[in-house]
Tab-separated table of C-alpha atoms in Angstrom:
chain	number	residue	atom	x	y	z
A	1	MET	CA	34.759	37.574	1.237
A	2	LYS	CA	37.219	37.033	4.541
A	3	LYS	CA	38.693	40.119	5.376
A	4	LYS	CA	41.813	40.410	3.187
A	5	LYS	CA	45.293	42.615	3.856
A	6	VAL	CA	48.496	44.087	2.948
A	7	LEU	CA	51.804	43.932	4.448
A	8	PHE	CA	53.280	46.666	4.304
A	9	PHE	CA	57.339	46.479	4.585
A	10	ILE	CA	60.629	49.371	4.737
A	11	GLY	CA	63.487	48.332	3.309
A	12	SER	CA	67.335	49.756	4.163
A	13	GLN	CA	70.531	48.183	4.871
A	14	HIS	CA	73.234	48.102	7.978
A	15	LEU	CA	75.693	50.929	6.995
A	16	TYR	CA	74.740	53.404	9.100
A	17	GLY	CA	74.078	51.533	12.349
A	18	GLU	CA	71.317	49.822	14.265
A	19	GLU	CA	70.663	52.435	16.185
A	20	ILE	CA	68.109	54.585	13.129
A	21	PHE	CA	65.922	51.025	12.522
A	22	GLU	CA	63.978	51.772	15.850
A	23	THR	CA	63.249	55.193	14.327
A	24	ILE	CA	62.261	53.658	10.794
A	25	LYS	CA	60.224	51.448	12.230
A	26	HIS	CA	58.097	54.034	14.458
A	27	ASN	CA	57.702	56.325	10.953
A	28	GLY	CA	56.705	53.295	9.080
A	29	LYS	CA	54.055	53.058	11.446
A	30	ASP	CA	52.812	56.102	11.570
A	31	ILE	CA	52.109	56.234	7.701
A	32	ALA	CA	50.551	52.548	7.834
A	33	SER	CA	48.046	53.691	10.364
A	34	LEU	CA	47.622	57.981	8.736
A	35	ILE	CA	47.094	55.752	5.255
A	36	SER	CA	45.026	53.012	6.731
A	37	SER	CA	42.584	55.242	8.100
A	38	LYS	CA	41.744	57.361	5.039
A	39	LEU	CA	41.667	54.193	2.729
A	40	ASN	CA	37.604	53.092	2.267
A	41	VAL	CA	38.462	50.204	1.389
A	42	ASP	CA	37.920	46.652	3.450
A	43	VAL	CA	41.622	45.395	3.877
A	44	ASP	CA	43.737	45.899	6.938
A	45	LEU	CA	47.470	48.034	5.543
A	46	ILE	CA	49.416	46.347	8.330
A	47	PHE	CA	53.151	47.801	9.283
A	48	GLN	CA	54.670	44.388	9.160
A	49	GLY	CA	58.803	45.002	10.213
A	50	LEU	CA	62.563	46.090	8.679
A	51	LEU	CA	63.683	43.946	6.167
A	52	THR	CA	67.511	44.715	5.730
A	53	THR	CA	68.948	41.948	4.448
A	54	SER	CA	69.077	38.618	1.854
A	55	ASP	CA	67.649	35.783	3.967
A	56	GLU	CA	64.958	38.609	6.075
A	57	ILE	CA	63.660	40.159	2.544
A	58	PHE	CA	63.193	36.461	1.006
A	59	GLU	CA	61.323	34.773	4.397
A	60	ALA	CA	59.129	37.863	3.904
A	61	ILE	CA	58.190	37.093	0.238
A	62	LYS	CA	57.771	33.618	1.287
A	63	GLU	CA	54.925	34.922	4.037
A	64	VAL	CA	53.109	36.478	1.577
A	65	ASN	CA	52.952	34.292	-1.477
A	66	HIS	CA	51.462	30.931	1.532
A	67	ASP	CA	49.742	33.654	3.212
A	68	GLN	CA	45.800	33.135	2.148
A	69	ASP	CA	44.821	36.346	3.729
A	70	VAL	CA	47.088	38.485	2.691
A	71	ILE	CA	46.636	40.015	-1.208
A	72	GLY	CA	49.511	41.819	-1.705
A	73	MET	CA	52.829	43.645	-0.105
A	74	MET	CA	53.757	47.677	0.230
A	75	THR	CA	57.634	48.197	0.242
A	76	TRP	CA	59.071	52.298	1.290
A	77	MET	CA	62.348	52.310	1.075
A	78	HIS	CA	63.796	54.629	4.025
A	79	THR	CA	67.005	55.067	3.634
A	80	PHE	CA	69.307	52.510	1.193
A	81	SER	CA	68.201	48.722	0.387
A	82	PRO	CA	70.903	47.728	-2.003
A	83	SER	CA	68.624	45.990	-4.574
A	84	LYS	CA	70.698	42.968	-5.019
A	85	MET	CA	69.448	41.390	-2.135
A	86	TRP	CA	66.182	42.239	-3.433
A	87	ILE	CA	67.043	40.146	-6.439
A	88	ARG	CA	66.413	35.968	-4.664
A	89	GLY	CA	62.695	36.932	-2.340
A	90	LEU	CA	61.732	38.848	-5.660
A	91	LYS	CA	61.955	35.841	-7.694
A	92	ILE	CA	59.869	33.694	-6.045
A	93	LEU	CA	57.198	37.118	-5.679
A	94	GLN	CA	53.645	35.658	-6.813
A	95	LYS	CA	51.932	38.624	-5.778
A	96	PRO	CA	51.433	42.026	-6.543
A	97	LEU	CA	53.644	44.642	-5.023
A	98	LEU	CA	53.144	48.445	-4.762
A	99	HIS	CA	56.382	50.614	-4.466
A	100	LEU	CA	55.633	53.079	-2.443
A	101	HIS	CA	57.169	56.364	-3.212
A	102	THR	CA	57.815	59.104	-0.310
A	103	GLN	CA	59.552	60.196	2.516
A	104	TYR	CA	57.835	60.715	6.460
A	105	ASN	CA	58.695	64.054	6.672
A	106	GLU	CA	56.800	66.609	4.426
A	107	GLU	CA	59.179	70.253	4.099
A	108	ILE	CA	62.980	69.985	4.232
A	109	PRO	CA	63.591	71.260	7.685
A	110	TRP	CA	65.359	74.166	6.065
A	111	HIS	CA	67.818	75.377	9.843
A	112	GLU	CA	68.276	71.700	11.042
A	113	ILE	CA	69.015	69.983	7.854
A	114	ASP	CA	72.723	67.976	8.462
A	115	MET	CA	74.617	64.221	7.265
A	116	ASP	CA	72.152	62.813	10.328
A	117	PHE	CA	69.215	63.309	8.499
A	118	MET	CA	70.603	63.425	4.970
A	119	ASN	CA	71.765	59.781	5.877
A	120	LEU	CA	68.571	58.910	8.020
A	121	ASN	CA	65.794	60.353	4.660
A	122	GLN	CA	67.118	58.419	1.165
A	123	SER	CA	64.114	57.304	-0.146
A	124	ALA	CA	64.951	59.653	-2.850
A	125	HIS	CA	67.588	57.353	-4.085
A	126	GLY	CA	66.651	54.165	-2.504
A	127	ASP	CA	63.733	53.847	-4.234
A	128	ARG	CA	65.501	54.715	-7.701
A	129	GLU	CA	67.446	52.051	-6.826
A	130	HIS	CA	64.400	49.728	-5.928
A	131	GLY	CA	63.221	50.198	-9.011
A	132	HIS	CA	65.798	49.549	-10.864
A	133	ILE	CA	66.100	45.526	-9.725
A	134	PHE	CA	62.459	45.705	-10.816
A	135	GLU	CA	63.481	46.713	-14.266
A	136	LYS	CA	66.478	44.845	-14.692
A	137	MET	CA	63.917	41.288	-13.830
A	138	GLY	CA	61.506	43.002	-16.184
A	139	LEU	CA	59.117	42.290	-13.174
A	140	TYR	CA	55.531	44.392	-13.142
A	141	ARG	CA	55.197	46.444	-10.407
A	142	SER	CA	53.114	49.323	-9.509
A	143	VAL	CA	54.475	52.573	-7.989
A	144	VAL	CA	52.766	55.008	-6.091
A	145	SER	CA	55.135	58.350	-5.897
A	146	GLY	CA	54.167	61.805	-3.629
A	147	TYR	CA	54.055	62.472	0.117
A	148	TYR	CA	52.047	60.552	2.058
A	149	LYS	CA	49.239	62.058	3.135
A	150	HIS	CA	48.535	64.232	-0.059
A	151	ASP	CA	44.735	62.665	-1.185
A	152	TYR	CA	46.303	62.000	-4.316
A	153	VAL	CA	48.531	59.465	-2.906
A	154	ILE	CA	46.150	57.750	-0.862
A	155	LYS	CA	43.035	57.230	-4.025
A	156	ASP	CA	46.145	55.554	-6.131
A	157	ILE	CA	46.727	53.171	-3.401
A	158	GLU	CA	43.848	52.799	-2.576
A	159	ASP	CA	43.219	51.744	-6.591
A	160	TRP	CA	46.179	49.370	-6.354
A	161	ILE	CA	44.142	47.907	-3.415
A	162	ARG	CA	40.994	47.027	-5.095
A	163	ALA	CA	42.868	45.599	-8.193
A	164	SER	CA	44.745	43.696	-6.174
A	165	ILE	CA	41.479	42.707	-4.561
A	166	GLY	CA	40.573	41.220	-7.931
A	167	ILE	CA	43.744	39.277	-8.960
A	168	ASP	CA	43.145	36.899	-5.731
A	169	THR	CA	39.458	37.102	-6.352
A	170	SER	CA	40.149	35.477	-9.863
A	171	ASN	CA	42.552	33.613	-8.839
A	172	HIS	CA	39.812	31.680	-6.894
A	173	LEU	CA	36.827	32.387	-8.999
A	174	ASN	CA	34.630	29.751	-9.745
A	175	VAL	CA	32.204	30.237	-13.309
A	176	ILE	CA	28.916	27.232	-13.083
A	177	ARG	CA	27.575	27.571	-16.639
A	178	PHE	CA	23.971	26.471	-16.747
A	179	GLY	CA	23.525	25.200	-20.469
A	180	ASP	CA	25.949	26.643	-23.533
A	181	ASN	CA	26.295	29.902	-25.104
A	182	MET	CA	23.276	30.673	-27.109
A	183	ARG	CA	24.181	29.383	-30.285
A	184	ASN	CA	25.802	31.565	-33.346
A	185	VAL	CA	27.022	34.230	-30.685
A	186	ALA	CA	30.944	34.688	-31.403
A	187	VAL	CA	31.285	37.512	-28.825
A	188	THR	CA	30.361	35.739	-25.618
A	189	ASP	CA	32.207	32.074	-26.349
A	190	GLY	CA	36.353	31.793	-25.626
A	191	ASP	CA	38.718	29.283	-24.821
A	192	LYS	CA	38.086	29.204	-20.723
A	193	VAL	CA	40.791	27.166	-20.290
A	194	SER	CA	43.231	30.369	-21.531
A	195	ALA	CA	41.165	31.517	-19.757
A	196	GLU	CA	41.950	30.020	-16.582
A	197	ILE	CA	46.013	30.246	-17.894
A	198	LYS	CA	46.003	33.646	-17.930
A	199	LEU	CA	43.028	34.791	-16.280
A	200	GLY	CA	42.267	32.174	-13.234
A	201	TRP	CA	39.003	31.594	-13.721
A	202	SER	CA	37.770	27.961	-13.923
A	203	THR	CA	34.892	28.144	-16.060
A	204	ASN	CA	32.312	24.952	-16.509
A	205	THR	CA	29.528	23.992	-17.573
A	206	PHE	CA	26.771	22.350	-15.970
A	207	GLY	CA	23.232	20.626	-17.467
A	208	ILE	CA	19.567	22.034	-16.708
A	209	GLY	CA	18.633	18.969	-15.212
A	210	ASP	CA	20.696	19.900	-12.782
A	211	LEU	CA	19.805	23.327	-11.857
A	212	LYS	CA	16.383	21.710	-11.852
A	213	ALA	CA	17.189	19.280	-9.047
A	214	TYR	CA	18.083	22.295	-7.095
A	215	VAL	CA	14.402	24.063	-7.929
A	216	ASP	CA	12.391	20.552	-6.970
A	217	LYS	CA	13.946	20.401	-3.636
A	218	ILE	CA	12.898	24.503	-2.490
A	219	SER	CA	10.084	23.713	0.057
A	220	ASP	CA	7.343	25.951	0.169
A	221	GLU	CA	8.213	27.224	3.445
A	222	ASP	CA	11.468	28.750	2.627
A	223	ILE	CA	10.033	30.457	-0.492
A	224	GLU	CA	7.756	32.582	1.669
A	225	LYS	CA	9.848	33.508	4.024
A	226	ALA	CA	12.386	35.021	1.062
A	227	TYR	CA	9.143	36.353	-0.633
A	228	GLN	CA	7.905	38.661	2.345
A	229	ASN	CA	11.734	39.711	2.450
A	230	TYR	CA	11.261	40.481	-1.638
A	231	LEU	CA	8.064	42.434	0.768
A	232	SER	CA	10.555	43.910	2.536
A	233	LYS	CA	12.806	45.703	-0.775
A	234	TYR	CA	10.268	45.920	-3.139
A	235	ASP	CA	6.775	47.057	-4.570
A	236	ILE	CA	4.871	44.172	-6.087
A	237	HIS	CA	3.417	45.633	-9.601
A	238	THR	CA	1.233	42.257	-10.765
A	239	LYS	CA	-1.607	39.872	-9.565
A	240	ASN	CA	0.597	36.808	-11.030
A	241	ILE	CA	2.008	36.179	-7.185
A	242	ASP	CA	3.137	32.215	-9.096
A	243	ALA	CA	5.844	33.638	-11.814
A	244	VAL	CA	6.855	35.739	-8.515
A	245	LYS	CA	7.247	32.920	-5.974
A	246	TYR	CA	8.350	30.538	-9.408
A	247	GLN	CA	11.161	33.436	-9.212
A	248	VAL	CA	12.099	33.051	-6.158
A	249	ARG	CA	12.419	29.425	-6.461
A	250	LEU	CA	14.237	29.430	-8.857
A	251	GLU	CA	16.942	32.271	-6.813
A	252	LEU	CA	17.006	30.095	-4.260
A	253	ALA	CA	18.053	27.076	-6.078
A	254	ILE	CA	20.676	29.292	-8.230
A	255	ASN	CA	22.302	30.453	-4.647
A	256	ASN	CA	21.983	26.635	-3.190
A	257	PHE	CA	23.965	25.363	-6.247
A	258	LEU	CA	26.477	28.151	-6.334
A	259	VAL	CA	27.393	27.257	-2.686
A	260	GLU	CA	27.699	22.994	-2.631
A	261	HIS	CA	29.463	23.305	-5.945
A	262	ASP	CA	31.681	26.961	-4.784
A	263	GLY	CA	30.853	29.558	-7.466
A	264	GLN	CA	31.042	33.070	-7.243
A	265	ALA	CA	29.395	33.844	-10.382
A	266	PHE	CA	26.734	32.350	-13.097
A	267	THR	CA	25.292	32.119	-16.625
A	268	THR	CA	21.921	31.704	-18.435
A	269	THR	CA	20.615	31.290	-21.662
A	270	PHE	CA	16.954	31.478	-22.828
A	271	GLU	CA	17.901	28.692	-25.817
A	272	ASP	CA	18.401	26.137	-22.736
A	273	LEU	CA	16.011	26.126	-19.740
A	274	HIS	CA	14.345	22.198	-20.336
A	275	GLY	CA	12.550	21.878	-17.889
A	276	LEU	CA	12.427	24.864	-16.140
A	277	LYS	CA	8.589	26.811	-16.119
A	278	GLN	CA	11.319	30.419	-16.322
A	279	LEU	CA	14.363	32.258	-17.900
A	280	PRO	CA	15.715	33.303	-14.661
A	281	GLY	CA	15.220	37.219	-13.992
A	282	LEU	CA	14.404	38.569	-11.172
A	283	ALA	CA	16.268	35.196	-9.136
A	284	SER	CA	19.487	36.564	-11.654
A	285	GLN	CA	18.692	40.050	-10.700
A	286	GLU	CA	18.543	39.157	-6.542
A	287	LEU	CA	21.444	37.232	-7.240
A	288	MET	CA	23.588	39.675	-8.696
A	289	ALA	CA	22.706	42.263	-5.129
A	290	LYS	CA	24.161	40.088	-2.863
A	291	GLY	CA	27.519	40.155	-5.065
A	292	TYR	CA	27.080	36.764	-8.062
A	293	GLY	CA	28.465	37.219	-10.582
A	294	PHE	CA	25.898	36.959	-13.493
A	295	GLY	CA	25.942	36.929	-17.373
A	296	ALA	CA	23.156	36.387	-19.910
A	297	GLU	CA	23.168	33.675	-23.130
A	298	GLY	CA	26.268	31.884	-21.982
A	299	ASP	CA	28.082	34.720	-21.556
A	300	TRP	CA	31.107	33.403	-18.737
A	301	LYS	CA	33.594	36.338	-18.608
A	302	THR	CA	31.131	38.979	-18.317
A	303	SER	CA	29.426	37.189	-15.428
A	304	ALA	CA	33.095	36.484	-13.902
A	305	LEU	CA	33.919	39.898	-14.544
A	306	LEU	CA	30.758	41.542	-13.401
A	307	HIS	CA	32.077	39.419	-9.986
A	308	VAL	CA	35.802	40.908	-10.041
A	309	ILE	CA	33.836	44.172	-10.304
A	310	TYR	CA	32.155	44.016	-7.176
A	311	GLN	CA	34.533	42.440	-5.132
A	312	MET	CA	36.984	45.153	-6.548
A	313	GLY	CA	33.836	47.758	-5.138
A	314	ARG	CA	33.957	46.540	-1.566
A	315	GLY	CA	34.095	49.770	0.879
A	316	THR	CA	32.186	51.944	-1.741
A	317	LYS	CA	28.356	52.094	-2.699
A	318	ASN	CA	29.277	49.390	-4.938
A	319	ARG	CA	26.645	50.341	-8.101
A	320	VAL	CA	27.206	47.804	-10.693
A	321	SER	CA	25.272	45.429	-12.828
A	322	PHE	CA	25.480	42.892	-15.753
A	323	MET	CA	24.602	45.706	-18.811
A	324	GLU	CA	23.509	45.268	-22.579
A	325	ASP	CA	23.721	48.137	-25.191
A	326	TYR	CA	20.434	47.982	-26.545
A	327	THR	CA	18.551	50.381	-28.540
A	328	TYR	CA	19.599	54.667	-29.584
A	329	HIS	CA	18.504	57.971	-29.501
A	330	LEU	CA	20.155	59.619	-31.961
A	331	PRO	CA	19.644	64.031	-32.931
A	332	LEU	CA	22.057	65.510	-34.270
A	333	ASN	CA	24.959	66.114	-31.183
A	334	LYS	CA	22.169	65.097	-28.173
A	335	GLU	CA	23.243	61.151	-28.524
A	336	LEU	CA	21.984	58.819	-25.826
A	337	VAL	CA	22.308	54.623	-25.565
A	338	LEU	CA	19.475	53.169	-23.638
A	339	GLY	CA	20.886	49.847	-22.038
A	340	SER	CA	19.015	46.908	-20.700
A	341	HIS	CA	18.258	42.981	-21.048
A	342	MET	CA	16.327	40.527	-21.548
A	343	LEU	CA	15.117	40.865	-17.595
A	344	GLU	CA	18.813	40.673	-15.993
A	345	ILE	CA	19.664	44.852	-15.154
A	346	SER	CA	20.962	44.040	-11.010
A	347	PRO	CA	18.892	46.356	-8.661
A	348	LEU	CA	22.421	48.034	-7.213
A	349	ILE	CA	22.216	50.585	-9.543
A	350	ALA	CA	18.451	52.253	-8.846
A	351	THR	CA	17.846	54.836	-8.177
A	352	THR	CA	14.519	54.305	-7.701
A	353	LYS	CA	12.287	51.804	-5.440
A	354	PRO	CA	12.482	48.354	-7.727
A	355	LYS	CA	8.791	47.141	-8.491
A	356	ILE	CA	8.109	43.461	-9.880
A	357	GLU	CA	6.420	43.052	-12.448
A	358	VAL	CA	5.457	39.851	-14.701
A	359	HIS	CA	5.461	40.342	-18.722
A	360	PRO	CA	5.877	37.819	-21.401
A	361	LEU	CA	9.457	37.215	-22.928
A	362	GLY	CA	8.978	36.550	-26.609
A	363	ILE	CA	11.137	33.888	-26.931
A	364	GLY	CA	12.469	31.101	-25.065
A	365	GLY	CA	9.176	29.784	-25.269
A	366	LYS	CA	8.783	29.713	-21.644
A	367	GLU	CA	6.150	30.827	-19.085
A	368	ASP	CA	5.931	35.059	-18.632
A	369	PRO	CA	8.848	35.781	-16.133
A	370	ALA	CA	8.671	38.108	-13.309
A	371	ARG	CA	11.439	40.900	-13.165
A	372	LEU	CA	13.098	44.184	-11.472
A	373	LEU	CA	11.942	47.623	-12.896
A	374	PHE	CA	13.508	50.046	-11.847
A	375	ASP	CA	15.735	53.594	-12.786
A	376	ALA	CA	19.570	53.804	-13.118
A	377	TYR	CA	21.722	56.190	-11.372
A	378	GLU	CA	22.400	59.211	-12.852
A	379	GLY	CA	26.400	60.151	-13.181
A	380	ASP	CA	29.670	59.382	-14.156
A	381	ALA	CA	30.082	55.309	-14.801
A	382	LEU	CA	31.937	53.026	-16.725
A	383	GLN	CA	31.302	50.412	-19.731
A	384	VAL	CA	34.098	47.083	-19.350
A	385	SER	CA	34.365	44.507	-21.261
A	386	LEU	CA	36.588	41.758	-21.866
A	387	ILE	CA	36.910	39.965	-25.254
A	388	ASP	CA	38.981	36.861	-26.220
A	389	LEU	CA	41.099	38.045	-29.341
A	390	GLY	CA	42.237	33.706	-29.510
A	391	HIS	CA	46.106	34.316	-28.584
A	392	ARG	CA	45.012	36.820	-26.360
A	393	TYR	CA	42.467	39.139	-23.993
A	394	ARG	CA	41.490	43.171	-24.923
A	395	MET	CA	39.937	44.518	-21.750
A	396	ILE	CA	38.117	47.842	-22.574
A	397	VAL	CA	36.576	50.608	-20.714
A	398	ALA	CA	34.430	53.694	-22.274
A	399	SER	CA	33.647	56.387	-19.846
A	400	CYS	CA	29.931	57.543	-19.868
A	401	LYS	CA	27.742	59.540	-18.616
A	402	ALA	CA	24.801	57.993	-16.668
A	403	VAL	CA	21.549	60.369	-17.759
A	404	LYS	CA	18.143	60.435	-17.103
A	405	PRO	CA	15.771	59.246	-19.596
A	406	LEU	CA	13.838	62.263	-21.717
A	407	HIS	CA	11.014	61.330	-21.227
A	408	PRO	CA	9.157	57.477	-19.592
A	409	MET	CA	8.968	54.536	-20.779
A	410	PRO	CA	5.920	53.246	-19.147
A	411	ASN	CA	5.439	50.486	-21.934
A	412	LEU	CA	9.266	49.197	-21.587
A	413	PRO	CA	9.341	46.019	-19.004
A	414	VAL	CA	12.351	46.058	-17.726
A	415	ALA	CA	14.918	48.094	-16.115
A	416	GLN	CA	17.073	50.491	-17.783
A	417	ALA	CA	19.779	52.587	-18.113
A	418	MET	CA	20.704	55.762	-20.505
A	419	TRP	CA	24.610	57.501	-21.105
A	420	GLN	CA	25.767	59.581	-23.282
A	421	LEU	CA	29.181	58.330	-25.173
A	422	LEU	CA	32.817	60.390	-24.034
A	423	PRO	CA	33.885	61.966	-26.275
A	424	ASN	CA	30.515	61.964	-28.491
A	425	PHE	CA	28.612	58.988	-29.738
A	426	GLU	CA	30.225	59.239	-33.138
A	427	ILE	CA	33.647	58.425	-31.235
A	428	GLY	CA	33.129	56.633	-28.852
A	429	THR	CA	30.260	53.848	-30.995
A	430	LYS	CA	33.212	53.324	-33.741
A	431	ALA	CA	36.381	52.884	-31.390
A	432	TRP	CA	33.998	50.725	-29.637
A	433	ILE	CA	33.470	48.630	-32.474
A	434	LEU	CA	37.018	48.900	-33.804
A	435	SER	CA	38.759	47.706	-30.325
A	436	GLY	CA	35.971	44.559	-30.641
A	437	GLY	CA	34.095	45.391	-27.417
A	438	ALA	CA	30.945	43.378	-27.188
A	439	HIS	CA	27.287	43.922	-26.013
A	440	HIS	CA	27.442	42.544	-23.587
A	441	THR	CA	29.277	45.091	-20.165
A	442	VAL	CA	29.552	45.404	-16.638
A	443	MET	CA	28.655	48.898	-15.609
A	444	THR	CA	30.665	50.502	-13.553
A	445	TYR	CA	30.105	54.247	-10.676
A	446	ASP	CA	31.720	52.962	-8.313
A	447	VAL	CA	35.309	51.340	-9.694
A	448	SER	CA	38.038	53.399	-11.509
A	449	LEU	CA	39.680	53.680	-14.376
A	450	ASN	CA	42.858	53.550	-12.553
A	451	ALA	CA	42.250	50.576	-10.748
A	452	LEU	CA	40.739	49.078	-13.362
A	453	ARG	CA	43.868	49.473	-15.442
A	454	THR	CA	45.259	48.157	-12.776
A	455	TYR	CA	44.049	45.314	-12.462
A	456	ALA	CA	45.174	44.710	-16.490
A	457	GLU	CA	48.571	45.200	-16.523
A	458	MET	CA	48.303	43.228	-13.503
A	459	LEU	CA	47.001	40.176	-15.482
A	460	ASN	CA	49.231	41.525	-18.240
A	461	ILE	CA	46.417	41.944	-20.455
A	462	GLU	CA	45.834	45.027	-23.229
A	463	PHE	CA	43.409	47.251	-22.034
A	464	ILE	CA	42.051	50.457	-24.502
A	465	HIS	CA	40.018	53.114	-22.901
A	466	ILE	CA	37.796	55.440	-24.595
A	467	GLY	CA	36.888	58.804	-22.815
A	468	GLN	CA	36.816	62.374	-24.080
A	469	SER	CA	40.521	62.266	-25.301
A	470	THR	CA	39.833	60.134	-27.239
A	471	THR	CA	40.272	60.286	-30.946
A	472	ILE	CA	39.811	57.105	-33.452
A	473	ASP	CA	42.911	57.898	-35.536
A	474	GLY	CA	44.810	57.685	-31.936
A	475	LEU	CA	42.692	54.214	-31.151
A	476	LYS	CA	43.701	52.973	-34.396
A	477	LYS	CA	47.524	53.814	-34.065
A	478	GLU	CA	46.788	52.569	-30.190
A	479	LEU	CA	45.741	49.388	-31.407
A	480	LEU	CA	48.155	48.653	-34.418
A	481	LEU	CA	50.956	48.811	-31.213
A	482	ASN	CA	49.301	46.609	-29.148
A	483	ASP	CA	49.149	43.823	-31.914
A	484	LYS	CA	52.435	44.272	-32.124
A	485	ILE	CA	53.416	44.535	-28.675
A	486	TYR	CA	50.591	41.227	-27.496
A	487	GLY	CA	50.359	39.484	-30.230
């Protein structure tokens, strides 16, 4: 992904004369430089200058809209910027905006403070004026408040940047579906036209025959080169090298197809494999490791969401994967969830060196596919689902604690993760089911709850969090209220 940027503007006016502007610009450059130095995300924060008139504001926002490398703008009212002069510009704003409420000095200069200082440092009421016009116009914006050097302020800004990356990614996201959905399944289906209107995700289906043509074009030389790369990353625990190399062929073919059709995410289904020898398993895992979104059984929403969250995680370890709640361990008060899938868990979440094995699949009626096996990281994580309720979308995020499996599972021929639900198994599962959450999720260790919530707010879609403070009574009231708000 091409490096993106956020433009930082300061609002002021000409009430106190021109001589204060150089001081304001100096302060703005310092703030932008300090924040940039602490951000853990590969996006440039650029101080763009001072806005003091309606025309300047309009032209600046027009440029923000038109520059494809700009994912959003940040504003700060260093002094007092009358909000009426922002109206014309805000009416055309098409990208995320962060309203930073801060000031240049951390402490009041008790012995030196005078009216000149007071007139120059007016964000305490300049930002209130700025906030009022957004509310008056009914426009969404994110607000971060606090001294700009404090860690929580930097973290909130970083979360907003990650959410803005998600919006930018969504607006250019093309999902390629190889075949249709798994038959008779509801949650993986949905209205693709509405999704493109609301979320920006373009989703189109191609026949397996289209992919088969790409599979047949892959040369033995290309397969051998890629296979040697596999050997450098993974341990081979099979004598069926032909099965492994067929997955290499599938990976190269799908990658070429996605590149030529400008796809950033894809789906497969075991019910639609005509002409292929295996279900793409190892191939899908390797493509997820490269940042492509993936959804099994035609699940285009989870595939798109995986790519979005991968991009939002840029600059972190980016431990993220397609996931499915598979089965439970249910001793009282010690309940655990075993997450996995038939094949396709991303090695990005592997805490052990992945090994390649070949085993029967049991469904689909094809040859035994190669796949990566490994254990997932331990630690705090989120399970994320996006569902289509017919007239609106709901993002559901469940907090969990990934743990080491209690015992080895030598006969389980897939990669796996295990976790404890918060606040406990009973409430966590009941809340998920009441919310309509899917059995497929995106599991992420590194993109924060706040970034995901901000992303949902930017899209104006419903957001449900299931975590330590969740109660079933509270959740039911929240769902009922959201029916009124979003319905």
